[in-house]
Coordinates of C-alpha atoms in Angstrom, one line a residue:
M1 CA 59.3 -78.7 -48.5
T2 CA 59.0 -80.8 -51.6
A3 CA 56.1 -83.2 -52.4
S4 CA 58.3 -86.2 -51.6
N5 CA 59.3 -84.8 -48.2
N6 CA 55.8 -84.0 -47.0
G7 CA 54.1 -87.2 -48.1
L8 CA 52.1 -85.8 -51.0
G9 CA 54.1 -87.8 -53.5
D10 CA 53.6 -91.0 -51.6
K11 CA 49.8 -90.3 -51.3
I12 CA 49.6 -89.7 -55.1
K13 CA 51.6 -92.9 -55.9
G14 CA 49.4 -94.8 -53.5
K15 CA 46.2 -93.7 -55.1
A16 CA 47.6 -94.5 -58.5
N17 CA 48.6 -98.0 -57.4
Q18 CA 45.1 -98.6 -55.9
V19 CA 43.4 -97.6 -59.2
K20 CA 45.8 -99.7 -61.2
G21 CA 45.2 -102.6 -58.9
E22 CA 41.5 -102.3 -59.0
I23 CA 41.6 -102.3 -62.9
K24 CA 43.8 -105.5 -62.9
D25 CA 41.5 -107.1 -60.3
Q26 CA 38.4 -106.4 -62.3
I27 CA 39.9 -107.5 -65.6
G28 CA 41.2 -110.7 -63.9
K29 CA 37.7 -111.4 -62.6
A30 CA 36.1 -110.8 -66.0
T31 CA 38.6 -113.0 -67.8
N32 CA 38.8 -115.6 -65.1
N33 CA 42.6 -114.9 -64.8
E34 CA 43.5 -115.6 -61.2
S35 CA 47.1 -114.5 -61.7
L36 CA 46.1 -111.0 -62.9
Q37 CA 43.5 -110.8 -60.2
G38 CA 46.2 -111.6 -57.6
E39 CA 48.5 -108.9 -59.1
G40 CA 45.6 -106.4 -58.8
K41 CA 45.0 -107.2 -55.1
L42 CA 48.8 -106.9 -54.5
D43 CA 48.9 -103.5 -56.2
K44 CA 45.9 -102.3 -54.2
A45 CA 47.6 -103.3 -51.0
K46 CA 50.8 -101.6 -52.0
G47 CA 48.9 -98.5 -52.8
I48 CA 47.1 -98.4 -49.5
A49 CA 50.5 -98.8 -47.7
Q50 CA 52.0 -96.0 -49.8
E51 CA 49.1 -93.7 -49.0
K52 CA 49.5 -94.5 -45.2
I53 CA 53.2 -93.7 -45.4
G54 CA 52.4 -90.4 -47.0
E55 CA 49.8 -89.6 -44.3
L56 CA 52.4 -90.4 -41.7
K57 CA 55.0 -88.2 -43.3
N58 CA 52.5 -85.4 -43.3
K59 CA 51.9 -85.8 -39.6
I60 CA 55.6 -86.0 -38.8
S61 CA 56.4 -82.8 -40.8
K62 CA 53.8 -80.7 -39.0

């Protein structure tokens, strides 16, 4: 199986989005930029969802 089939790719993308979102969130807080902070929170949520999809794919493929 390839990484995309077993969920590993989704889990990696999910973690990357969570990190990107956290950085945006913190920069938004530091610069008082609510728009950037909102983007960060959205990216974190997207990353969590991607990671959960990857975990589900792993469970299904077993």
